[in-house]
């Protein structure tokens, strides 16, 4: 059976097969089972995303932040066939490329939001659209965010046009200790979520500690109602997942398949967690169980344990200035990112908001400036890395995007000024080398199905 | 060594907390007066007895003041005016005990008055003072009724007395939210509104309220609206109270008389029209629109009605079916049509984002097909215009002779995300800028616990 799965899996990846390969293959091999669902390894909801066509393009004369911490003044960025060819100084030849003059402008990689609920909590934000929290049990590792994404959410286009966002991770909400799988999307308009799925991106796994799970379930008079209850439920769930993962004959279990994927390191843990003391406990729990936390999200107190986060190799995905809205956010400070950077810990600026995703560049700039005021000098190039390569790394897609390095996807933004200024906006956005937003061309701007025929259709927004 | 330095700095912070206004002249400044004009290079601002006496280009006058500050080219502006905030009435929004924004369980609505419950020691007031906001309109929000209650104008200074003008406005939600609260539809909200205003209109001597009292004392809580005497009387029973309690009806008397502003929360173009039409029935209403995401669709009608608007600057998404036409160009287009528009803080993550949001409208002006604001217009939308809409025109949000001495010196362009105030004066008094956040920042500047735990690092 294992051989069969491997063969079918290879077929699925290579040719994008979507029909019952596993079932028929089973018969051919003499398996007496009449029915068989595709397995996890067979990727039952494969990406159908294909890059749109582009022209070989050379951006010249602009200031380039490559996302990997480098800055090139009067730089050149070349891309063709969907991939970055080169990024660097003005000595790069542009022969054979359509040249775009970026004098006075700036170039960055596509902006990446590691924490979004677009599609799962789309606008209009009515109850019928509320698909982000399966808040019916404290742990729901079996749910997948992609099954809730509404591709017609107008928020996707705003994130592209106003924020230069080219990739984003859609997470289930934080009502549950284990909220389910995330999905990483390319920010392209599509009829189906599969048409947006980032090819080759690993799954993420949303966990939440602290106030939300205990409030949601404690409010219903059930476990967990305390932080100790949170840990108890988590640990017991992990022990059972370990048993499952160790049992070759275990009956399929969607929830435990996801947890097994986490234990195997194939699914990355994104843990909503605010308080420093609690993050430390979670890191110990991860060691106890044998998994790794990839990033703490909303980590408003991360600055208190920058050393610990650095030593454990855990990123902090944070806001610039959200604070005070809940008890565990009371110690939020604007210097959080800068203090973490100063400690050598990994910083990602995230949005968790359909509004802030449109201005992640400004959020990063605010965090940078707060650091500078306390004497922590962080370059513009490093600040841009917080919303590009660092985000990509924590999402497991840094080999493909997040910086303007040769061979990576040509996810590129041309800004009409320094992206760290409040006065700057994206002028053009390319995804895999295809021009999908152009401020100078009213038709090069997506309008979702929902917006057609409505007041303001096609407006600049 | 580090701890010694910290201790010294802490002592200085306490010592520098001022108790009284000093006359001050700020020279060599980039002065933005807040009136919509562009900044003035090499400007001067002079404050005497807590009021502005001069703001403009440098001239050859000599400064006989307690203090002359050479700004070295830095930006100097009036304090920012944040309108429709909840500053001072909550500590942690999710901690209900600390949160006075809504009172869904109360039998009262329009009568709710924010003035007695504003906490000047709230960390949010301290944090926003440090962000350059010197005055704000603060209010409870609708919960049990379409009426939110009576908002106040506050200052954010450290003197323990935040109320500048109590009962400055009443707020009512006649949009989607109001419809839900009123029983399920906008139609219900409109009937509830008319019933309430008619009750208020007939309230008074003709009501012949049983158990009438002697005249209550004339209690002054603001500079032009006193507590309605009927609300402090002892005659509290009225058999006809049904949809509106006696107190709520009394609270709406100044609204129906046009003595108190009525902030009407609406987003949809049709709801805006319906709100403007209220003046046909209640001609003395002094209406201000709040929200107005689709205002640009009816901008000429709003302008013709002479109704000002407090609008969300960066809404670009259809959050509800009443905001389908949301666009960041909304404010610019209304401004072009002649509407007086201030930025609404209510929809922001926190009020200190007003400067950032105003800056975005300047950036928007560069986008083909979009309508933004000039720098001067954008700054006015968070300074003089919200002050004017709030009834403090010429007194706040502007550096002009006779205005209150609310002056901020900045690290850079105040609309830029990297800028913060270096010094803040409110009513001519320099303010301390420390708070919980600045203390945390200093405590965690390093993670050194080699001598003692962090708890001793203060």
Coordinates of C-alpha atoms in Angstrom, one line a residue, chain A residues 118 123-126 153-156 158 161-162 211 303-308 319-328 330-335 339 342-343 353-356 358-359 362-363 365-366 369-370 372-376 416-417 420-427 437 439-440 445 450-451 454-456 459-461, chain B residues 75 87 90-95 123-125 127-128 176 294 296-297 314-321 323-329 333 347 349-353 355-364 366-371 375 411 413-421 436-438 440-442 444-448:
Chain A
X118 CA -8.9 37.4 4.3
X123 CA -16.1 41.6 3.7
X124 CA -19.0 42.2 3.8
X125 CA -18.3 41.0 7.3
X126 CA -21.7 39.5 7.9
X153 CA -13.3 38.7 -0.8
X154 CA -12.6 42.3 -2.0
X155 CA -9.9 42.5 0.7
X156 CA -7.5 40.5 -1.5
X158 CA -7.0 46.0 -1.6
X161 CA -3.2 47.6 -4.7
X162 CA -2.6 49.5 -1.5
X211 CA -7.3 34.3 27.0
X303 CA 10.6 41.9 23.8
X304 CA 10.7 40.6 27.4
X305 CA 12.2 37.3 26.2
X306 CA 14.1 38.2 23.1
X307 CA 17.0 36.1 24.3
X308 CA 14.9 33.0 24.8
X319 CA 1.9 44.4 15.2
X320 CA 3.6 47.8 15.4
X321 CA 1.3 49.5 17.8
X322 CA -1.7 47.4 18.9
X323 CA -2.0 47.4 22.6
X324 CA -4.3 47.4 25.5
X325 CA -7.4 45.8 24.0
X326 CA -7.2 42.7 26.2
X327 CA -5.4 42.0 29.4
X328 CA -2.6 40.0 27.7
X330 CA -1.6 45.5 28.2
X331 CA 2.2 45.5 28.0
X332 CA 2.4 46.1 24.2
X333 CA 5.0 48.7 23.3
X334 CA 6.0 50.1 19.9
X335 CA 9.7 49.2 20.5
X339 CA 14.2 45.2 20.9
X342 CA 18.5 44.1 18.8
X343 CA 18.5 40.7 20.6
X353 CA -6.5 42.8 9.8
X354 CA -8.1 43.6 6.5
X355 CA -7.1 47.2 7.0
X356 CA -3.5 46.9 8.2
X358 CA -3.0 47.3 3.2
X359 CA -0.2 49.2 5.0
X362 CA 3.9 51.7 7.3
X363 CA 3.5 49.4 10.2
X365 CA 8.2 51.8 9.5
X366 CA 6.5 52.7 12.8
X369 CA 11.1 54.5 14.1
X370 CA 10.3 53.5 17.6
X372 CA 15.5 54.6 16.4
X373 CA 14.1 56.8 19.1
X374 CA 15.6 54.6 21.8
X375 CA 18.9 54.3 20.0
X376 CA 18.4 51.1 18.1
X416 CA 6.3 55.6 -6.0
X417 CA 8.4 56.6 -3.0
X420 CA 8.7 53.3 4.7
X421 CA 7.1 56.7 4.2
X422 CA 3.4 57.4 4.9
X423 CA 3.3 59.2 1.5
X424 CA 4.2 56.2 -0.6
X425 CA 2.1 53.7 -2.4
X426 CA 2.6 50.8 -4.8
X427 CA 2.7 51.9 -8.4
X437 CA -1.7 45.9 -10.5
X439 CA -1.8 52.4 -10.6
X440 CA -1.4 54.1 -14.0
X445 CA -6.9 46.5 -11.1
X450 CA -19.1 40.8 -5.4
X451 CA -18.3 44.3 -6.4
X454 CA -22.3 47.9 -7.0
X455 CA -21.7 51.5 -6.1
X456 CA -18.1 52.3 -6.5
X459 CA -13.0 52.8 -8.2
X460 CA -9.4 53.4 -7.2
X461 CA -10.4 52.6 -3.6
Chain B
X75 CA 8.0 71.2 13.2
X87 CA -10.3 58.0 25.5
X90 CA -11.7 52.2 29.5
X91 CA -8.4 50.7 30.5
X92 CA -8.6 47.3 28.8
X93 CA -11.5 47.0 26.4
X94 CA -11.9 43.2 26.9
X95 CA -11.9 43.6 30.7
X123 CA -2.9 55.1 30.4
X124 CA -4.6 55.7 27.1
X125 CA -4.8 59.4 27.9
X127 CA -0.1 57.5 25.7
X128 CA -2.1 59.7 23.4
X176 CA -27.2 49.4 10.2
X294 CA -20.7 56.7 1.0
X296 CA -18.9 61.0 -1.7
X297 CA -22.0 59.8 -3.5
X314 CA -9.0 54.8 5.0
X315 CA -12.1 52.6 4.7
X316 CA -11.7 50.9 1.3
X317 CA -13.7 47.8 1.9
X318 CA -17.4 47.0 2.0
X319 CA -17.5 46.0 5.7
X320 CA -21.3 46.0 5.5
X321 CA -23.9 46.5 2.8
X323 CA -20.5 50.6 2.9
X324 CA -20.4 49.1 -0.6
X325 CA -18.9 52.3 -2.1
X326 CA -16.2 52.8 0.6
X327 CA -13.1 54.4 -0.8
X328 CA -10.2 56.3 0.5
X329 CA -11.1 59.1 -1.8
X333 CA -14.2 64.1 -2.8
X347 CA -12.7 53.2 13.4
X349 CA -7.0 50.7 16.1
X350 CA -6.0 53.5 18.4
X351 CA -6.4 57.3 18.2
X352 CA -2.7 58.0 17.8
X353 CA -3.1 56.7 14.3
X355 CA -1.6 61.5 12.0
X356 CA -0.7 58.4 10.0
X357 CA -4.2 58.3 8.5
X358 CA -4.1 62.0 7.6
X359 CA -0.7 61.4 6.0
X360 CA -2.2 58.6 3.9
X361 CA -4.6 61.1 2.4
X362 CA -1.7 63.2 1.3
X363 CA -0.1 60.2 -0.3
X364 CA -3.4 59.3 -2.0
X366 CA -0.6 61.4 -5.9
X367 CA -2.6 58.4 -7.2
X368 CA -4.2 58.7 -10.6
X369 CA -7.9 58.6 -10.3
X370 CA -7.9 59.2 -6.6
X371 CA -8.7 62.3 -4.6
X375 CA -0.7 68.5 3.5
X411 CA 10.9 65.1 15.6
X413 CA 6.8 66.0 9.8
X414 CA 3.9 65.2 12.1
X415 CA 2.0 63.2 9.4
X416 CA 5.0 61.0 8.8
X417 CA 4.9 57.6 10.6
X418 CA 8.4 58.1 12.0
X419 CA 7.5 61.3 13.8
X420 CA 6.6 61.8 17.4
X421 CA 6.4 64.8 19.7
X436 CA 3.4 52.6 31.2
X437 CA 4.8 52.0 27.8
X438 CA 7.8 54.3 28.2
X440 CA 8.4 49.1 30.0
X441 CA 10.6 50.3 27.1
X442 CA 13.3 51.4 29.6
X444 CA 13.5 46.0 28.9
X445 CA 16.1 48.1 27.1
X446 CA 18.4 45.2 28.0
X447 CA 17.6 41.8 29.5
X448 CA 20.4 41.9 32.1

